[in-house]
Short mmCIF file of C-alpha atoms and ligand atoms in Angstrom, two decimals:
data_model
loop_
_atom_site.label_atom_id
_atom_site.label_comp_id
_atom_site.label_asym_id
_atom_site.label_seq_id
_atom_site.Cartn_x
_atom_site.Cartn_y
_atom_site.Cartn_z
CA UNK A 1 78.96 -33.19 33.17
CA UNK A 2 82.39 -34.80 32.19
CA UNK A 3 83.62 -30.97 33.79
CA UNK A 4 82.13 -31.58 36.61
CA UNK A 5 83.14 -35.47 37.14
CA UNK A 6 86.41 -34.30 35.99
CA UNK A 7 86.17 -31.76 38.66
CA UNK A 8 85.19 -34.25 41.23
CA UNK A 9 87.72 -36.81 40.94
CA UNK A 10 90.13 -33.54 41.44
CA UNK A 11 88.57 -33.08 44.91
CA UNK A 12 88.06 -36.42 45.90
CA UNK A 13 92.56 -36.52 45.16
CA UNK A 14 92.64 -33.81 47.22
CA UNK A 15 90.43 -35.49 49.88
CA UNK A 16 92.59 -38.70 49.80
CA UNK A 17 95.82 -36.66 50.26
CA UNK A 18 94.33 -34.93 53.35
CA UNK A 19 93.16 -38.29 54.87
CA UNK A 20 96.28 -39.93 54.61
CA UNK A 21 98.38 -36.93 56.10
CA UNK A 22 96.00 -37.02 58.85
CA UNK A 23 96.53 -40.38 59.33
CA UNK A 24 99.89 -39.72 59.54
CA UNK A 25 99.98 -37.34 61.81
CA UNK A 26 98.00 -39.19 63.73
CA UNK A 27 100.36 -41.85 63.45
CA UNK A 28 103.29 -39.61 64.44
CA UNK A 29 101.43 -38.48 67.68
CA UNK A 30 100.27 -42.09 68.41
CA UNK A 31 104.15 -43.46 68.39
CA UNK A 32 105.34 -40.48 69.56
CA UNK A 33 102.99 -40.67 72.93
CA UNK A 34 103.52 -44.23 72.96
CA UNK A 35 107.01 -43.78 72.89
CA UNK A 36 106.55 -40.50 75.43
CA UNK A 37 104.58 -43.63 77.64
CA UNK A 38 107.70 -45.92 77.54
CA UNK A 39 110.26 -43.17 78.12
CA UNK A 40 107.98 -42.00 81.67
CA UNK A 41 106.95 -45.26 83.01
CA UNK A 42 109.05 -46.06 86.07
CA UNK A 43 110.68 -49.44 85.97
CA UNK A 44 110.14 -51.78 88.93
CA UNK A 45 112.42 -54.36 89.64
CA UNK A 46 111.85 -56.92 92.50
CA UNK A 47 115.48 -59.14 93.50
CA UNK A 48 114.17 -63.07 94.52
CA UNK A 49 110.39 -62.87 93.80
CA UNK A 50 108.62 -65.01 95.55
CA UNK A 51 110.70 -66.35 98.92
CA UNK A 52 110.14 -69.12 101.61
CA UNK A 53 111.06 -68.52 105.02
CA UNK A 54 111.46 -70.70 108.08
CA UNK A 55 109.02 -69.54 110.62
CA UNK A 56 110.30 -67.63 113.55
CA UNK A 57 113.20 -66.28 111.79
CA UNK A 58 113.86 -62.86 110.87
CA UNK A 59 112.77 -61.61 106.93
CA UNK A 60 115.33 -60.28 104.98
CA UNK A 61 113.96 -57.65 101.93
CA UNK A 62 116.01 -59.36 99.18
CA UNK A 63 115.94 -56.14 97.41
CA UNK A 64 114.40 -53.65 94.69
CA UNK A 65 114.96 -50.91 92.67
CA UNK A 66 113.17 -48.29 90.43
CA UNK A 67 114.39 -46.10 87.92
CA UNK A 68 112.98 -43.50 85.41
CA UNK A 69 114.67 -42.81 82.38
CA UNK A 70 117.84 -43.18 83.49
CA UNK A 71 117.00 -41.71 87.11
CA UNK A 72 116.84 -44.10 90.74
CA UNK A 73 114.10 -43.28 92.63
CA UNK A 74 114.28 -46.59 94.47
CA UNK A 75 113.54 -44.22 97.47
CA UNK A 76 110.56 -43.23 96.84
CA UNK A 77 108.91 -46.97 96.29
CA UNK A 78 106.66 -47.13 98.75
CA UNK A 79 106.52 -51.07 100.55
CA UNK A 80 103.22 -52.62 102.30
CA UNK A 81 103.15 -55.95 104.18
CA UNK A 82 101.23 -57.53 106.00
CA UNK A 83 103.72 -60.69 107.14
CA UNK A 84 104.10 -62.14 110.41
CA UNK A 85 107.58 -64.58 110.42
CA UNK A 86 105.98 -66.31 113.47
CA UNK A 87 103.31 -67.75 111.91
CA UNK A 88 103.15 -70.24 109.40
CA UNK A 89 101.20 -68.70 105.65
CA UNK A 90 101.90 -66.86 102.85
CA UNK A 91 101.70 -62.88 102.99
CA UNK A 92 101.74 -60.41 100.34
CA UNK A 93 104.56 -57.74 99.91
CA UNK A 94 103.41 -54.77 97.43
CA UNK A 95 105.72 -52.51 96.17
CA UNK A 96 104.46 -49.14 94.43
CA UNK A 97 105.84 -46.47 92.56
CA UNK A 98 104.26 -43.37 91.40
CA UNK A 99 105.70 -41.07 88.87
CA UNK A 100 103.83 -38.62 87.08
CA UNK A 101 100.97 -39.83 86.12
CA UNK A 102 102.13 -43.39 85.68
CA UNK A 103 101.71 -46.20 88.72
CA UNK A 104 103.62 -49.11 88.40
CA UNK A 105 102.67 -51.90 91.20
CA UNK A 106 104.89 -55.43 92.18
CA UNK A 107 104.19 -57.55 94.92
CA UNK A 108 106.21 -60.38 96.20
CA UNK A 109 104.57 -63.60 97.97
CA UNK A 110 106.34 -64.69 101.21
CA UNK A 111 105.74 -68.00 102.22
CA UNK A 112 106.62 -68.34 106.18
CA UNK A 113 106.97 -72.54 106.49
CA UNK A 114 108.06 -74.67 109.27
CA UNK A 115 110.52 -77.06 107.90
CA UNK A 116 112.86 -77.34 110.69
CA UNK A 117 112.72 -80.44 112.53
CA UNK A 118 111.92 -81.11 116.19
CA UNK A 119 114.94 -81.95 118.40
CA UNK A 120 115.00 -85.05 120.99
CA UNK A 121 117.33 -84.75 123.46
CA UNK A 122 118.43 -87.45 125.89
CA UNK A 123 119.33 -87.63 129.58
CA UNK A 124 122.29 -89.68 129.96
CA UNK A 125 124.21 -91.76 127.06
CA UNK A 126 122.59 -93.31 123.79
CA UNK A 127 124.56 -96.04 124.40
CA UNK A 128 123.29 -97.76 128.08
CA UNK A 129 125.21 -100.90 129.83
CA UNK A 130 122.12 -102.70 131.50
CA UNK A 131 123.14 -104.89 133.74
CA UNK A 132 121.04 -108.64 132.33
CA UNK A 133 117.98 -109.88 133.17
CA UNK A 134 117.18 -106.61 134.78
CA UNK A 135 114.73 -103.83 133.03
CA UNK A 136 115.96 -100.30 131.92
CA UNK A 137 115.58 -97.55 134.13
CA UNK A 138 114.67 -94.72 131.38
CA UNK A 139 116.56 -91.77 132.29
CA UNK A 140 114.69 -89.23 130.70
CA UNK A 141 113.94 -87.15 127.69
CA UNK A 142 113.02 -83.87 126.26
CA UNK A 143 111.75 -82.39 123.07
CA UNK A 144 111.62 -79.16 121.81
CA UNK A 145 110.83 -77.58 118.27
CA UNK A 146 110.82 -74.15 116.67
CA UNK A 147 107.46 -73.57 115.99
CA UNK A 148 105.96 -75.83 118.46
CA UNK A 149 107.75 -75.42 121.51
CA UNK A 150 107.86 -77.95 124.26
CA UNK A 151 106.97 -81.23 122.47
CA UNK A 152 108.32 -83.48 125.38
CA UNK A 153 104.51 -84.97 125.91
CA UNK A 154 103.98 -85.42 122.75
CA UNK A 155 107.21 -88.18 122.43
CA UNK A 156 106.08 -91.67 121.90
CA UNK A 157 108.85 -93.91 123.39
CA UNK A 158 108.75 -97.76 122.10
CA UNK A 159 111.12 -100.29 123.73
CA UNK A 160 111.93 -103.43 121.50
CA UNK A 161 115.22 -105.49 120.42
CA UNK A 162 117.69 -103.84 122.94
CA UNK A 163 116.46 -100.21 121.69
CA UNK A 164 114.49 -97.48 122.68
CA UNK A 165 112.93 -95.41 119.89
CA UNK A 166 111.53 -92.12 120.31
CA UNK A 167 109.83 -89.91 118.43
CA UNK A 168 107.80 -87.16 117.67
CA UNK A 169 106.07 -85.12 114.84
CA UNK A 170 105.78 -80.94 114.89
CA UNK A 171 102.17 -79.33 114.06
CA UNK A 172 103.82 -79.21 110.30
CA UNK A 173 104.82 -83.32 110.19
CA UNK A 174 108.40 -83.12 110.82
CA UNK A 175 109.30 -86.01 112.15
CA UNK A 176 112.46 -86.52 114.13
CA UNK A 177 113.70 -89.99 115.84
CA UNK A 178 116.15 -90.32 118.32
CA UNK A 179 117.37 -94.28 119.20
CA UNK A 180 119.38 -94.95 122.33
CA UNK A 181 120.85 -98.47 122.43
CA UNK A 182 120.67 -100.80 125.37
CA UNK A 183 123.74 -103.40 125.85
CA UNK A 184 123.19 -105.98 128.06
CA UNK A 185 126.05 -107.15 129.62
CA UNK A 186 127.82 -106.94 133.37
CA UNK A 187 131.84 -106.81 132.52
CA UNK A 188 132.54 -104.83 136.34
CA UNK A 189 133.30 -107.15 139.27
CA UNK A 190 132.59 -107.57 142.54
CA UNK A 191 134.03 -105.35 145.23
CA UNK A 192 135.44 -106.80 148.39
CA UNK A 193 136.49 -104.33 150.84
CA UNK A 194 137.90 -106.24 154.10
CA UNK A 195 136.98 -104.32 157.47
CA UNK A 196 139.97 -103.58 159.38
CA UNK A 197 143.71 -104.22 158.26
CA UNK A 198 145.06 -105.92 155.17
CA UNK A 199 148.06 -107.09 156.81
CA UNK A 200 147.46 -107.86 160.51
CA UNK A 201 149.51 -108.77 163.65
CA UNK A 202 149.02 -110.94 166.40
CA UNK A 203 150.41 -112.05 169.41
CA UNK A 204 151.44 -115.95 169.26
CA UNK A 205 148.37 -117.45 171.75
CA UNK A 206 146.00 -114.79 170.76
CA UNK A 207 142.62 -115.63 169.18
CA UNK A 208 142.48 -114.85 165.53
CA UNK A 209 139.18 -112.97 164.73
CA UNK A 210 138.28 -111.75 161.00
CA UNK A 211 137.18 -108.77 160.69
CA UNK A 212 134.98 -109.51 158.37
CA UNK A 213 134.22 -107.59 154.81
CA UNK A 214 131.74 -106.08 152.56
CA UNK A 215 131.19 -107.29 149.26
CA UNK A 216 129.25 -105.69 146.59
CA UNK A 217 128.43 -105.96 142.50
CA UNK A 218 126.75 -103.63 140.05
CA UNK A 219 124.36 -106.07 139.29
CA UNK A 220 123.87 -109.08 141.79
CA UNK A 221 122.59 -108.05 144.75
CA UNK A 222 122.80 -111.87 146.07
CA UNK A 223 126.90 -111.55 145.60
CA UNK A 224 127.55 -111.38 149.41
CA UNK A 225 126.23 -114.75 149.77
CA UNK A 226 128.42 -116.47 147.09
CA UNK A 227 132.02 -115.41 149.07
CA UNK A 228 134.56 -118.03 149.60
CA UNK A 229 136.57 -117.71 152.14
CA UNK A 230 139.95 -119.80 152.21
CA UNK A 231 143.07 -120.17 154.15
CA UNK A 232 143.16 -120.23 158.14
CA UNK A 233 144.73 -118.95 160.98
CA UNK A 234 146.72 -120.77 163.78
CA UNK A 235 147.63 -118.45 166.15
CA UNK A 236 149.64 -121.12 168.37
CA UNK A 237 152.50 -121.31 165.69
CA UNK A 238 154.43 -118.31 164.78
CA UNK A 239 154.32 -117.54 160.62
CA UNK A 240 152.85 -115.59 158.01
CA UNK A 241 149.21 -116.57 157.00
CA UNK A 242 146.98 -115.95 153.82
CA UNK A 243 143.12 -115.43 154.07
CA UNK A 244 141.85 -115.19 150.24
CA UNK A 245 138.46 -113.81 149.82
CA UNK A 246 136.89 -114.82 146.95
CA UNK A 247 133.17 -114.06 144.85
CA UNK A 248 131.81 -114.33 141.23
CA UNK A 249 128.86 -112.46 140.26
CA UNK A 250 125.97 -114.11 138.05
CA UNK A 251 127.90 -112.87 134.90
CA UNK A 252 131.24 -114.64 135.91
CA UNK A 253 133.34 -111.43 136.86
CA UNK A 254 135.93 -112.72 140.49
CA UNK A 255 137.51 -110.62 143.07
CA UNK A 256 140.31 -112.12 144.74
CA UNK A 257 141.49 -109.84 147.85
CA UNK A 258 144.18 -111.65 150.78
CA UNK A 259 144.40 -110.48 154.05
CA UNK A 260 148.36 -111.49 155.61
CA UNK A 261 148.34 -112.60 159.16
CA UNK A 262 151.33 -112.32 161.22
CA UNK A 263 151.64 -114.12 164.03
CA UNK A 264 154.44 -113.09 166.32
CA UNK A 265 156.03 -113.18 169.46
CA UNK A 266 155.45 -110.61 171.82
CA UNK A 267 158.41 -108.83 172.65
CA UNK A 268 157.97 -106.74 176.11
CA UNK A 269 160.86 -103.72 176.26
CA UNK A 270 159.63 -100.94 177.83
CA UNK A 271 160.58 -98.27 175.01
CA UNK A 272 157.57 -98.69 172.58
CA UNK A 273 155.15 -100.64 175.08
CA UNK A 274 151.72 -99.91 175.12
CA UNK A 275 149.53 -99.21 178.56
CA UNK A 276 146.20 -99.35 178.12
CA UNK A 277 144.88 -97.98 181.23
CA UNK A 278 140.84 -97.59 181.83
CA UNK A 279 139.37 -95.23 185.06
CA UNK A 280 136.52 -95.36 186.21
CA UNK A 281 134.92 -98.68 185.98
CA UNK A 282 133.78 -101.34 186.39
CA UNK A 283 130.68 -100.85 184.30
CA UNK A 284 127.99 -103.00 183.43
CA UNK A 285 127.92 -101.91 179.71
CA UNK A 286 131.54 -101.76 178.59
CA UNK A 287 134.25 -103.81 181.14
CA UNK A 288 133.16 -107.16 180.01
CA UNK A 289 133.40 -105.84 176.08
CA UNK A 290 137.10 -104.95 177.07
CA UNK A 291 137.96 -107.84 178.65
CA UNK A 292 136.80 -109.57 176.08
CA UNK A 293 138.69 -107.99 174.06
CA UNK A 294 141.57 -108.21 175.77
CA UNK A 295 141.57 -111.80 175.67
CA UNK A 296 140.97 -112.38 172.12
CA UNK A 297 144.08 -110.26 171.22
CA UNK A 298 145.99 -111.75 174.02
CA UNK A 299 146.48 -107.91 175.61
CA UNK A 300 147.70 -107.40 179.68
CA UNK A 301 145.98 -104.15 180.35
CA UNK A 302 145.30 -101.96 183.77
CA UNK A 303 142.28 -101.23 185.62
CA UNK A 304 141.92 -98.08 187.68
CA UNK A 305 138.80 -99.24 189.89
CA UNK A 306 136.36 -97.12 192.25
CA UNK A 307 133.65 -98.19 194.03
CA UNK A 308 130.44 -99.07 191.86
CA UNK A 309 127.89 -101.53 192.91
CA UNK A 310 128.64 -104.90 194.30
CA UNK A 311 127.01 -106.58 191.59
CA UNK A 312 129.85 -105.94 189.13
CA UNK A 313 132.30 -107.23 191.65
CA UNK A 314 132.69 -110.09 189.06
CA UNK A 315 134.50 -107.60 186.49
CA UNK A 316 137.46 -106.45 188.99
CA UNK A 317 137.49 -110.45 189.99
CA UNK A 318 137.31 -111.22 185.95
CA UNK A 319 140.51 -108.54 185.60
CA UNK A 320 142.50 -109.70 188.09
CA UNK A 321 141.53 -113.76 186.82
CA UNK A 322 142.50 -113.29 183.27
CA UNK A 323 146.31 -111.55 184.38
CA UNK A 324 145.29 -107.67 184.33
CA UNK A 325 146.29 -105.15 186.88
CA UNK A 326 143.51 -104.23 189.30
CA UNK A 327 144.64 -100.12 190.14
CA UNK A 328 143.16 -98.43 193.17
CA UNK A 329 141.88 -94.47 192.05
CA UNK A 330 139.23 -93.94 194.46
CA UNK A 331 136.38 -95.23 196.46
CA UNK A 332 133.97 -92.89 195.66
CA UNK A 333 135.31 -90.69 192.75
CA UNK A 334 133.90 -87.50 194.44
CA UNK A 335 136.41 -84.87 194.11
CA UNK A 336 134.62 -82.80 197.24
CA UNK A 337 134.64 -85.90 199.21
CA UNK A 338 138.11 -86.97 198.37
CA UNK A 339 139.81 -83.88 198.58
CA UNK A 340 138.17 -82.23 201.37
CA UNK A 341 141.19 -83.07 203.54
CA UNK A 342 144.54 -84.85 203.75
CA UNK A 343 142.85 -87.38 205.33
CA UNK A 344 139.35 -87.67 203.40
CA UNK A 345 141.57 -89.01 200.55
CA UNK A 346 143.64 -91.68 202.61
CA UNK A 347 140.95 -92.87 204.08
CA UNK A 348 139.01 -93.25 200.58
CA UNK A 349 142.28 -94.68 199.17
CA UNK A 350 141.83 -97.74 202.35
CA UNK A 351 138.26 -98.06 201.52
CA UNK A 352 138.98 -98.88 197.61
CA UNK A 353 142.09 -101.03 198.45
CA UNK A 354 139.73 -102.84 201.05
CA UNK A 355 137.30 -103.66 198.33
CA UNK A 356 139.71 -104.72 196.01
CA UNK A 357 142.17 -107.07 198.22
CA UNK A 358 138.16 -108.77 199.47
CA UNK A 359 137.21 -109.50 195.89
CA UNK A 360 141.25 -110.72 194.92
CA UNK A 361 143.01 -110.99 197.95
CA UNK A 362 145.76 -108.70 196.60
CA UNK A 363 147.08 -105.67 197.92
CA UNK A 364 147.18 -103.60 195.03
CA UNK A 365 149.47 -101.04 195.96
CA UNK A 366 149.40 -99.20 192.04
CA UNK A 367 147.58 -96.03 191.91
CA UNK A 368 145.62 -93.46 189.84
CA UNK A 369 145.22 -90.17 191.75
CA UNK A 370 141.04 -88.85 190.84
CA UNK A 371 141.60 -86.44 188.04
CA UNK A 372 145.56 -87.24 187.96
CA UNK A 373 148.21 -85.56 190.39
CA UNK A 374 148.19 -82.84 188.47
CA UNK A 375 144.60 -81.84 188.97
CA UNK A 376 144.20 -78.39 190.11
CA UNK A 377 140.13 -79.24 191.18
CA UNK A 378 141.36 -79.96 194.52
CA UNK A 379 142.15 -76.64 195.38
CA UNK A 380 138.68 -75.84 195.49
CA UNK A 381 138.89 -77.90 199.15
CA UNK A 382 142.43 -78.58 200.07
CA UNK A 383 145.08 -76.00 199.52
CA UNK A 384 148.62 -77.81 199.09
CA UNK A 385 146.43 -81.63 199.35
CA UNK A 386 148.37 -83.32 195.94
CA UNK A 387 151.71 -81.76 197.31
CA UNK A 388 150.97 -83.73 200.76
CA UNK A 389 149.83 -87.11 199.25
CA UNK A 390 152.25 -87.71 196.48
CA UNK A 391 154.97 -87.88 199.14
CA UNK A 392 152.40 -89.18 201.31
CA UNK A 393 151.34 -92.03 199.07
CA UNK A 394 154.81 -92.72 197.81
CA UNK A 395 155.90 -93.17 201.85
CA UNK A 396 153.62 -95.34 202.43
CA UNK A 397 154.71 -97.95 199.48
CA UNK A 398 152.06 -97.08 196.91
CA UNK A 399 153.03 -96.02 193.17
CA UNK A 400 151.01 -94.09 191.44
CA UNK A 401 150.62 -93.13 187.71
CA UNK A 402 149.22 -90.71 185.89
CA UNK A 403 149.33 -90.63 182.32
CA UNK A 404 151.27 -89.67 178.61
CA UNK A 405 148.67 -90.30 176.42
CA UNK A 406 145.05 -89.16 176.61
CA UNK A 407 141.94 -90.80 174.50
CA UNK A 408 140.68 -87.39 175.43
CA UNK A 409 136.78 -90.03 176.23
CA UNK A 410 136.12 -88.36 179.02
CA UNK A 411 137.11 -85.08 177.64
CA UNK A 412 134.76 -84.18 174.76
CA UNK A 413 135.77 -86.70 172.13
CA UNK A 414 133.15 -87.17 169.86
CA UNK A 415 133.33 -90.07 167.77
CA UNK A 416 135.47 -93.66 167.81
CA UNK A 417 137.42 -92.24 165.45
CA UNK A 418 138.27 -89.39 167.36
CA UNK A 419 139.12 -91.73 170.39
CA UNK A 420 141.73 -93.56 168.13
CA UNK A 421 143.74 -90.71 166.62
CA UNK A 422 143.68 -88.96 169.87
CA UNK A 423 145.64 -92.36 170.88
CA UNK A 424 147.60 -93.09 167.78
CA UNK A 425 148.36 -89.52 166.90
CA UNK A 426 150.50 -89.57 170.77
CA UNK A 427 152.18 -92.78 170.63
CA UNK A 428 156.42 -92.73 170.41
CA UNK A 429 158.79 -95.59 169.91
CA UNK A 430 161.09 -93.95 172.15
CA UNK A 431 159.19 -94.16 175.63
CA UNK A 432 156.68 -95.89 177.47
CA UNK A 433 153.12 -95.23 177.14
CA UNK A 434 150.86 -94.67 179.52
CA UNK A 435 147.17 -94.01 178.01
CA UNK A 436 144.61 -92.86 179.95
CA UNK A 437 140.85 -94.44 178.93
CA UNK A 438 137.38 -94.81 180.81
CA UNK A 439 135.57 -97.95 180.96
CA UNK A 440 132.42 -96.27 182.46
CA UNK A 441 129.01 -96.90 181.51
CA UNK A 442 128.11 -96.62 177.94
CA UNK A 443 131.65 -95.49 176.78
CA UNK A 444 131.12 -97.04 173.42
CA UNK A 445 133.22 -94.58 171.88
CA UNK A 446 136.66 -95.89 173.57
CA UNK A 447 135.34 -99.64 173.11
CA UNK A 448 134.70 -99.42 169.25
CA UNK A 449 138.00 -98.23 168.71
CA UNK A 450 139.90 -100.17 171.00
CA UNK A 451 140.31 -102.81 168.69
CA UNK A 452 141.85 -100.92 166.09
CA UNK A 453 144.09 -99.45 168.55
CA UNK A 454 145.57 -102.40 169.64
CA UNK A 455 145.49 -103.18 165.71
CA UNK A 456 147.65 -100.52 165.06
CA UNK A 457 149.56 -100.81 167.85
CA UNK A 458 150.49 -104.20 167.08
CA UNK A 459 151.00 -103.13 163.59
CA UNK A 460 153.45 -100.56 164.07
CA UNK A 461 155.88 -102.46 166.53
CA UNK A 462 154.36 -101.65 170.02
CA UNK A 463 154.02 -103.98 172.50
CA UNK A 464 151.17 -103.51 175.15
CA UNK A 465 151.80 -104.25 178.95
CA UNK A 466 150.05 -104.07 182.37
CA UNK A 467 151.14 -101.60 184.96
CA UNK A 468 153.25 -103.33 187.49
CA UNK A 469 155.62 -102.01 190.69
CA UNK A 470 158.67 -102.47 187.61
CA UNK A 471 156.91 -100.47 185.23
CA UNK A 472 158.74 -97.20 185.05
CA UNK A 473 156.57 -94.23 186.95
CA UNK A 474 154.58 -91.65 184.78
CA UNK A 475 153.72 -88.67 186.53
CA UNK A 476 152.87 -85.32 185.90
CA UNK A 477 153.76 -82.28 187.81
CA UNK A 478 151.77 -81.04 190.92
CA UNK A 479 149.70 -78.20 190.76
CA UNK A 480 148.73 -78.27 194.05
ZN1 ZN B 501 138.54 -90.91 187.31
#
């Protein structure tokens, strides 16, 4: 028995010895796989985990890289994603690598935000001069956003304490404001611009008329009724004299402007003088405006009549009465009438002087040949006719003019303004001149800018004259 036990606890030695070895062993093989399981496992690594973006813009991989043992197989990481940059959320980026038998998985959380702020943009400045007591005219606005888009509905606009405020919130909160400032104040003044010349001229026993002005403000639209206008005129008494035009608008700004007047003896040479000549009247609609005219700037001009109506027999009577030159140029102005013999035209030449000397009693023996002695349009009926009756006319004690100047009003001119250059742009210091001009019917053209004619004539040291048996002849050459 004590053989047997002794034998026993022999085994059960051996038995111990065997168990721990085994566990050893296994204990090796455990570390050793374990260790085996370290070495093989691919390493993952993610750059920037988890990442906000602004929506809209482009993603940018931040980066990763995988190794094995000592290996990079970055390459063969294999990257799903579901993320959309233009919408607002949070996607999921998974990486995964796959070595072996090993799987290692990373994913990185994208969060796509809208953080950028809506812009307000406004039309004209922030800072607005208003003129006062008058309301804002809002000039406009716009808003836009990243994510939202056009938000320029969605602006709410409040007006208080001389500022605007605007603003306006994206479908995320962002809230921008935008301010634009209102001043209310009216620092410009009024503008006075005077009609006609600055510095004027007129003949001593002319009538002084102003030609008036404009006046106008930023802000008061009553300033053309608050004008003072000091300083006179007396045209009897040669000197130098001062209109001042004056106005203050509501917020106290003044314009001064002067106008000089110049009255002046007229000084008749013939170089430099001025003859206004008008063909072709008298007319119901534009004589009496000349004469007029005429009058008020204390102007001798000439009158080249034909035959009209009887009822504006007054006009030639009015020409002659107030010192003009009543000119013969035809009876009946019709150039196949008139020129249809040597003859025709004399005898239309007595019919016009007959007129003339029963509504004067003159004998006007100055003379405008129908379409000028140069015309060529009578060739069309008398061959040689204007060759015949210049020496013809001349014989018989007549004088006849034609012209240096043309206003062109009868010829195509278009405007007033074309009238008076076509007469300014001709005149010379060194001569007379003679300037040819309608007075027909409705020749509004040649009357508007008559005054500024004789304005600049004036202005520019002409004198102006009537046609008389002294004045020097101007003729043109015949043509036929
Ligand atoms: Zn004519």
């Amino acid at each position: 028995m004590v053989k047997l036990l002794i034998g026993s606890d022999k085994m059960l030695k051996q038995y111990k010895k065997i168990i721990i070895i085994a566990i050893i062993i296994l204990v090796v093989l455990a570390l050793a796989s374990f260790i085996t399981c370290i070495v093989l496992t691919p390493k993952l690594y993610l750059t920037d985990k988890d990442i906000d973006i602004e929506v809209n813009t482009e993603y940018k991989e931040p980066g990763y890289k995988s190794y094995v043992i000592n290996k990079d197989i970055t390459d063969k990481v294999k990257v799903k994603s579901n993320l959309n940059t233009d919408k607002v959320g949070n996607y999921t980026i998974t990486y995964e690598i796959k070595y072996l038998i090993f799987n290692v998985k990373k994913t990185r959380t994208i969060r796509v935000v809208d953080k950028e702020y809506p812009a307000i943009n406004l039309n004209g400045k922030e800072e607005v001069t208003v003129c006062p007591n008058t309301k804002y005219t809002e000039e406009g606005f716009s808003a836009s956003d990243n994510y939202d888009g056009d938000l320029t509905k969605k602006v709410e606009r409040i007006e208080k304490d001389n500022e605007i405020i605007y603003s306006v919130k994206d479908t995320f909160g962002n809230l921008t404001t935008k301010k634009r400032k209102l001043i209310y104040e009216d620092k410009e003044p009024p503008t006075i611009r005077l009609n006609g010349y600055n510095n004027m001229t007129i003949y001593l026993g002319s009538t002084f008329r102003d030609p008036g002005y404009e006046v106008t403000d930023n802000c008061d639209s009553n300033v053309a009724n608050k004008i003072d206008v000091s300083g006179s005129v007396n045209p009897n008494q040669i000197g130098v004299y001062v209109i001042t035009y004056k106005v203050t608008d509501d917020a106290g700004n003044t314009t001064e402007v002067k106008r000089t007047i110049n009255v002046i003896y007229q000084n008749i040479t013939h170089s430099g003088t001025i003859y206004l000549t008008f063909d072709d009247g008298p007319s119901s609609t534009i004589t009496g405006k000349i004469l007029d005219i005429l009058k008020e700037e204390n102007i001798k001009a000439t009158f080249f009549v034909i035959n009209k109506s009887d009822n504006l027999n007054y006009l030639i009577k009015r020409e002659y009465d107030e010192g003009h030159t009543v000119g013969l140029h035809s009876y009946s102005h019709n150039y196949a009438d008139v020129y249809s013999s040597n003859n025709a035209y004399l005898d239309d030449l007595n019919k016009i002087s007959k007129k003339v000397n029963s509504i004067t009693g003159i004998n006007s023996k100055i003379i405008r040949f129908p379409g000028g002695s140069s015309n060529t349009v009578s060739k069309n009926y008398t061959k040689g006719v204007m060759s015949y009756l210049t020496r013809e006319v001349t014989k018989q004690g007549y004088r006849y003019f034609d012209w240096n100047v043309s206003a062109e009003d009868a010829a195509g001119a278009k405007s007033s303004t074309e009238v008076y250059n076509n007469v300014i742009s001709n005149l010379r210091h060194n001569r007379i001149n003679v300037i040819l001009m309608h007075d027909f019917e409705n020749n509004y053209y040649t009357l508007n800018a008559l005054r500024k004619i004789i304005q600049y004539g004036k202005n520019n040291g002409y004198t102006f004259s009537n046609i008389t048996m002294n004045t020097p002849q101007i003729t043109h050459g015949v043509n036929n």
